[in-house]
Amino acid sequence: MCRMLLYKGNQPIQLAHLLTKPAHSIINQSFDSRLRLDTRRPINGDGFGVGWYESEPDSELGAAPCIFTSVTPAWNNMNLIRLAEKIKSPLVFAHVRASTAGSVSESNCHPWQYGRLMFMHNGNIADFHLIKRKVQESLRDEIFLTVNGNTDSEWAFAVFLNNLKTPLQAEPFCHSVLKDAMLKTIAQLNAWGKDAGITEASMMNFAVTDGVSVVCSRYISSKTLEAASLYFSSGTRFESYKPGHYRMIKADKREDIVVIASEPLTFEKADWLTIPTNNLIVVTSKLNVLMYPIVDEYYNPSLLGRSPEQNSVAVVKGEGRDDGARDPDHREVVFVQDNRPFPDVDDSVPTVNSHAARLESSAPVPSASLRTTRSTQGVANATPVMVA
C-alpha cells in the first residue's frame, strides 16, 4: 500500500515544506508509515514520484506538469532533496510506492501525466489479471498506446482518460467533468470485477488534477471494510513553528491552501479531518472543497465495522514543563488504541459525518456545511457537502 500527498494553494509552496521538512513528511512516511492497513509491510521503498505545475502560465513550457520519478527509496535520493529546496509550485502531487502489481521500474512510479492531466493511486485493483484484457479492449487506440508500465494503477488511469471526450484538450476541465469521469472509472472497474467473479475488495484511492482543480476518491468495493486512510486540511497558511513541526493556520474564513494526504503531515490533530470511506472530494479552481458520497451498492453511511486504521488514533501530547503543565508549543504525536464505543446513528435526520466526528472528536467542526443527508438515488444524484 502506497502513501500519497497533494497540495493546492493560491500561492506556490516550496516542495521541501511538504516532502522533506515535516517530521511526518511524505518521505518519512516511506519508511515510517503509521496508518497503512497492511501493517506487515510498513515500508514504501519501491520508488517515488513528485509532479508539479508552473506557478505562472508559460506558452513555451505549456500546461503539462513536470514529473520526477525514481526507483530508489525516497529517503535515500539526494536529487529529490535538492530539487525540493529549489522548486515552488501552487499544485503538487507526491507518491511513495509499495508495489502490489507491476515491477519496480520508473515507468511504474506514480504520478502519470497525459496532456495537462496528472494521476496517482493508493490501493490495488483486486485480481487485476482477471480483468486486464477487458480493460484494454475498452480503450480507444490513442489511450491504449499511452500506457508504458504494467501496473493496475496506470491502466486505471487509462480507463479514466477513456471516460473523457477530449483528454488532450488545452483548456482546463470543469471539475464536474473530472468528477464524472472518476465515478465512471470506479463503476467500470467494479462491473468488470463482478463479471469476472472477483470477490476480494478493490481499494481505489485515486487522485487526478488538470493543474486547476483536483478530484480525489477514498473508496473500497466493500460495505463493511474501511478504505485506505485519507485526510484533508485547509487554511490560510501552512507554516513551521519549530524544526520538523508544522501547523495549518486559519487566519480567517478564506481557504488559501488545501492539503490531502494518506497520513497527516502535522502533529496538530485539529488540523486534519478524515475523508469518509466511499466519498469523493473535489477542490475547485477557487479552492472550494466539495464532498460527494459515492452512492453505489457498496455505500454504507452507517458503517459499524472497525479496521486497523480505526483502532489507532493520533493523540497529541505536549511536553512536560517544569511547573507540571504541558507546553502547547512542544508537541509530539503518538498512536494509541481507540476503545471508544461507536455512537448510535440515526439515519432519519441529517448528522455531522459520524466517521469524521469519531476520529476528530476533540476538533471543532469547521462549518455547519459539513452536514450531509443520505441519498439513495445513485451516484448521479448524490448531494455534495460543502466542506471548506
Short mmCIF file of C-alpha atoms in Angstrom, two decimals, residues 14-28 81 84-86 238 240 242-246 265 267:
data_model
loop_
_atom_site.label_atom_id
_atom_site.label_comp_id
_atom_site.label_asym_id
_atom_site.label_seq_id
_atom_site.Cartn_x
_atom_site.Cartn_y
_atom_site.Cartn_z
CA GLN A 14 8.45 25.26 -1.60
CA LEU A 15 8.28 21.50 -2.15
CA ALA A 16 10.52 20.88 0.87
CA HIS A 17 7.71 22.06 3.18
CA LEU A 18 5.69 19.05 2.01
CA LEU A 19 8.26 16.44 1.04
CA THR A 20 11.23 16.66 3.39
CA LYS A 21 10.95 19.12 6.28
CA PRO A 22 7.87 17.98 8.27
CA ALA A 23 8.68 15.29 10.84
CA HIS A 24 6.00 13.09 9.24
CA SER A 25 6.63 14.21 5.68
CA ILE A 26 5.83 12.02 2.69
CA ILE A 27 9.50 10.97 2.61
CA ASN A 28 9.37 9.90 6.23
CA ILE A 81 16.12 16.65 -1.54
CA ALA A 84 12.59 20.14 -3.13
CA GLU A 85 14.70 23.01 -1.82
CA LYS A 86 14.65 24.90 -5.15
CA PHE A 238 0.99 26.14 6.30
CA SER A 240 6.68 25.67 10.67
CA LYS A 242 9.92 24.76 15.10
CA PRO A 243 12.11 22.40 13.07
CA GLY A 244 10.06 19.46 11.82
CA HIS A 245 6.82 20.73 13.33
CA TYR A 246 4.16 22.36 11.14
CA LEU A 265 1.84 15.75 7.95
CA PHE A 267 1.19 16.83 14.81
#
